[in-house]
PDB file of C-alpha atoms in Angstrom:
ATOM      1  CA  UNK A  15       1.044   9.511  18.452  1.00 44.00           C
ATOM      2  CA  UNK A  16      -0.194  12.519  16.461  1.00 49.00           C
ATOM      3  CA  UNK A  17      -2.874  12.067  13.802  1.00 52.00           C
ATOM      4  CA  UNK A  18      -1.121  14.775  12.010  1.00 60.00           C
ATOM      5  CA  UNK A  19       1.574  12.650  10.756  1.00 79.00           C
ATOM      6  CA  UNK A  20      -0.379   9.340   9.834  1.00 91.00           C
ATOM      7  CA  UNK A  21      -0.351   8.364   6.202  1.00 93.00           C
ATOM      8  CA  UNK A  22      -3.206   6.177   4.943  1.00 95.00           C
ATOM      9  CA  UNK A  23      -2.866   4.109   1.576  1.00 94.00           C
ATOM     10  CA  UNK A  24      -5.379   2.488  -0.185  1.00 95.00           C
ATOM     11  CA  UNK A  25      -4.480   0.383  -3.478  1.00 94.00           C
ATOM     12  CA  UNK A  26      -6.882  -1.554  -5.791  1.00 95.00           C
ATOM     13  CA  UNK A  27      -5.298  -4.209  -8.043  1.00 94.00           C
ATOM     14  CA  UNK A  28      -6.404  -6.973 -10.321  1.00 94.00           C
ATOM     15  CA  UNK A  29      -4.551 -10.119 -10.377  1.00 92.00           C
ATOM     16  CA  UNK A  30      -4.619 -12.653 -13.397  1.00 90.00           C
ATOM     17  CA  UNK A  31      -6.274 -15.969 -12.364  1.00 88.00           C
ATOM     18  CA  UNK A  32      -2.942 -17.832 -13.373  1.00 90.00           C
ATOM     19  CA  UNK A  33      -1.244 -15.578 -11.042  1.00 88.00           C
ATOM     20  CA  UNK A  34      -3.419 -16.568  -7.919  1.00 86.00           C
ATOM     21  CA  UNK A  35      -0.909 -18.921  -6.455  1.00 88.00           C
ATOM     22  CA  UNK A  36       1.953 -16.303  -6.652  1.00 90.00           C
ATOM     23  CA  UNK A  37      -0.131 -13.786  -5.040  1.00 88.00           C
ATOM     24  CA  UNK A  38      -0.881 -16.240  -2.132  1.00 88.00           C
ATOM     25  CA  UNK A  39       2.918 -16.902  -1.719  1.00 91.00           C
ATOM     26  CA  UNK A  40       3.534 -13.053  -1.725  1.00 90.00           C
ATOM     27  CA  UNK A  41       0.668 -12.547   1.165  1.00 88.00           C
ATOM     28  CA  UNK A  42       2.276 -15.410   3.060  1.00 91.00           C
ATOM     29  CA  UNK A  43       5.765 -13.770   2.936  1.00 91.00           C
ATOM     30  CA  UNK A  44       4.212 -10.238   3.645  1.00 88.00           C
ATOM     31  CA  UNK A  45       2.479 -11.803   7.037  1.00 87.00           C
ATOM     32  CA  UNK A  46       6.319 -12.795   7.971  1.00 89.00           C
ATOM     33  CA  UNK A  47       8.240  -9.634   7.035  1.00 88.00           C
ATOM     34  CA  UNK A  48       5.867  -6.724   7.929  1.00 88.00           C
ATOM     35  CA  UNK A  49       5.870  -7.529  11.931  1.00 86.00           C
ATOM     36  CA  UNK A  50       9.617  -7.386  11.813  1.00 88.00           C
ATOM     37  CA  UNK A  51       9.412  -3.603  10.445  1.00 88.00           C
ATOM     38  CA  UNK A  52       8.213  -2.556  13.914  1.00 88.00           C
ATOM     39  CA  UNK A  53       5.373  -0.388  15.238  1.00 91.00           C
ATOM     40  CA  UNK A  54       5.534   2.312  12.335  1.00 92.00           C
ATOM     41  CA  UNK A  55       3.273   0.116  10.216  1.00 93.00           C
ATOM     42  CA  UNK A  56      -0.202   0.662  11.913  1.00 94.00           C
ATOM     43  CA  UNK A  57      -2.361  -1.383   9.509  1.00 94.00           C
ATOM     44  CA  UNK A  58      -1.026  -3.850   6.615  1.00 91.00           C
ATOM     45  CA  UNK A  59      -4.261  -5.631   5.294  1.00 93.00           C
ATOM     46  CA  UNK A  60      -5.159  -7.424   2.065  1.00 91.00           C
ATOM     47  CA  UNK A  61      -8.473  -8.255   1.119  1.00 94.00           C
ATOM     48  CA  UNK A  62      -9.872  -9.743  -2.041  1.00 89.00           C
ATOM     49  CA  UNK A  63     -13.020 -10.538  -4.269  1.00 90.00           C
ATOM     50  CA  UNK A  64     -12.634 -13.672  -5.548  1.00 84.00           C
ATOM     51  CA  UNK A  65     -15.273 -13.201  -8.272  1.00 90.00           C
ATOM     52  CA  UNK A  66     -13.551 -10.225  -9.868  1.00 91.00           C
ATOM     53  CA  UNK A  67      -9.912 -11.174  -8.564  1.00 91.00           C
ATOM     54  CA  UNK A  68      -9.874  -7.714  -7.410  1.00 94.00           C
ATOM     55  CA  UNK A  69      -7.234  -7.237  -4.410  1.00 94.00           C
ATOM     56  CA  UNK A  70      -7.579  -4.229  -1.915  1.00 96.00           C
ATOM     57  CA  UNK A  71      -4.788  -3.134   0.079  1.00 94.00           C
ATOM     58  CA  UNK A  72      -5.333  -1.247   3.312  1.00 96.00           C
ATOM     59  CA  UNK A  73      -2.165   0.275   4.889  1.00 95.00           C
ATOM     60  CA  UNK A  74      -1.599   2.947   7.686  1.00 96.00           C
ATOM     61  CA  UNK A  75       1.904   4.308   8.411  1.00 95.00           C
ATOM     62  CA  UNK A  76       2.981   6.318  11.532  1.00 94.00           C
ATOM     63  CA  UNK A  77       4.431   8.863   9.274  1.00 92.00           C
ATOM     64  CA  UNK A  78       6.330   9.348   5.982  1.00 91.00           C
ATOM     65  CA  UNK A  79       9.667   8.002   7.122  1.00 92.00           C
ATOM     66  CA  UNK A  80       7.827   4.604   8.060  1.00 93.00           C
ATOM     67  CA  UNK A  81       6.043   4.431   4.694  1.00 92.00           C
ATOM     68  CA  UNK A  82       9.698   4.900   3.020  1.00 90.00           C
ATOM     69  CA  UNK A  83      11.265   2.127   5.581  1.00 90.00           C
ATOM     70  CA  UNK A  84       8.394  -0.106   4.546  1.00 90.00           C
ATOM     71  CA  UNK A  85       8.953   0.432   0.843  1.00 88.00           C
ATOM     72  CA  UNK A  86      12.700  -0.308   1.034  1.00 88.00           C
ATOM     73  CA  UNK A  87      12.469  -3.406   3.296  1.00 86.00           C
ATOM     74  CA  UNK A  88       9.467  -4.836   1.413  1.00 85.00           C
ATOM     75  CA  UNK A  89      11.268  -4.666  -2.103  1.00 87.00           C
ATOM     76  CA  UNK A  90      13.106  -7.924  -1.636  1.00 90.00           C
ATOM     77  CA  UNK A  91       9.589  -9.714  -0.719  1.00 89.00           C
ATOM     78  CA  UNK A  92       8.020  -8.165  -3.935  1.00 88.00           C
ATOM     79  CA  UNK A  93      11.329  -9.137  -6.127  1.00 90.00           C
ATOM     80  CA  UNK A  94      11.100 -12.682  -4.613  1.00 92.00           C
ATOM     81  CA  UNK A  95       7.357 -12.990  -4.938  1.00 89.00           C
ATOM     82  CA  UNK A  96       6.620 -11.609  -8.229  1.00 88.00           C
ATOM     83  CA  UNK A  97       3.000 -11.218  -9.151  1.00 88.00           C
ATOM     84  CA  UNK A  98       1.846  -9.760 -12.356  1.00 87.00           C
ATOM     85  CA  UNK A  99      -1.186  -7.556 -11.529  1.00 88.00           C
ATOM     86  CA  UNK A 100      -2.669  -4.280 -12.677  1.00 91.00           C
ATOM     87  CA  UNK A 101      -2.871  -1.596 -10.570  1.00 92.00           C
ATOM     88  CA  UNK A 102      -6.460   0.111 -10.838  1.00 94.00           C
ATOM     89  CA  UNK A 103      -6.490   2.820  -8.194  1.00 94.00           C
ATOM     90  CA  UNK A 104      -3.968   4.387  -5.566  1.00 93.00           C
ATOM     91  CA  UNK A 105      -5.207   6.771  -2.806  1.00 94.00           C
ATOM     92  CA  UNK A 106      -2.899   8.291  -0.346  1.00 92.00           C
ATOM     93  CA  UNK A 107      -4.244  10.342   2.449  1.00 92.00           C
ATOM     94  CA  UNK A 108      -2.060  12.581   4.971  1.00 91.00           C
ATOM     95  CA  UNK A 109       0.970  14.740   5.016  1.00 85.00           C
ATOM     96  CA  UNK A 110       3.464  13.446   2.618  1.00 86.00           C
ATOM     97  CA  UNK A 111       6.492  15.186   0.614  1.00 88.00           C
ATOM     98  CA  UNK A 112       6.920  15.618  -3.253  1.00 87.00           C
ATOM     99  CA  UNK A 113       9.053  12.410  -2.924  1.00 88.00           C
ATOM    100  CA  UNK A 114       6.177  10.258  -1.862  1.00 87.00           C
ATOM    101  CA  UNK A 115       4.106  12.046  -4.334  1.00 84.00           C
ATOM    102  CA  UNK A 116       6.347  10.993  -7.272  1.00 86.00           C
ATOM    103  CA  UNK A 117       6.623   7.363  -5.925  1.00 86.00           C
ATOM    104  CA  UNK A 118       2.891   6.913  -5.892  1.00 86.00           C
ATOM    105  CA  UNK A 119       2.707   8.150  -9.395  1.00 85.00           C
ATOM    106  CA  UNK A 120       5.554   5.989 -10.554  1.00 86.00           C
ATOM    107  CA  UNK A 121       3.787   3.039  -9.217  1.00 83.00           C
ATOM    108  CA  UNK A 122       0.447   3.626 -10.500  1.00 84.00           C
ATOM    109  CA  UNK A 123       1.725   3.061 -14.094  1.00 83.00           C
ATOM    110  CA  UNK A 124      -1.284   4.787 -15.725  1.00 82.00           C
ATOM    111  CA  UNK A 125      -3.867   3.909 -12.954  1.00 86.00           C
ATOM    112  CA  UNK A 126      -6.238   6.378 -11.262  1.00 86.00           C
ATOM    113  CA  UNK A 127      -4.263   8.100  -8.142  1.00 86.00           C
ATOM    114  CA  UNK A 128      -5.877  10.248  -5.712  1.00 86.00           C
ATOM    115  CA  UNK A 129      -3.550  12.055  -3.357  1.00 83.00           C
ATOM    116  CA  UNK A 130      -5.043  14.055  -0.357  1.00 85.00           C
ATOM    117  CA  UNK A 131      -3.017  16.088   1.963  1.00 81.00           C
ATOM    118  CA  UNK A 132      -4.376  16.614   5.409  1.00 71.00           C
ATOM    119  CA  UNK A 133      -5.975  19.960   6.163  1.00 69.00           C
ATOM    120  CA  UNK A 134      -5.331  21.228   9.672  1.00 60.00           C
ATOM    121  CA  UNK A 135      -7.567  24.167  11.249  1.00 52.00           C
ATOM    122  CA  UNK A 136      -6.075  26.528  13.832  1.00 51.00           C
ATOM    123  CA  UNK A 137      -8.088  26.500  16.946  1.00 48.00           C
TER     124      UNK A 137
END
């Protein structure tokens, strides 16, 4: 697989303590749903800090199409397990289109967004 196409997404969010049970249910559903999406999802992890209730999502996709496919496939899971969280930061690294750029900005809802496009040097 070419490193040129991989997209890496890091998202930080904070969940309200009363939403913690819903978050656990969402993550349990994600552990079932994501593997069914195939090999295009390279990494899909969630880490949390119990003291600050901050969640860190680490995701990597084979390419932009796989990211879009995941967003569409995961929407029903998100709708079934609604969690009220505040997105703190989104970082996207790789090659992406203006459509992905707009999707990330829309998800951010005012949060910090850092979008990095990969730079290639000719040999």
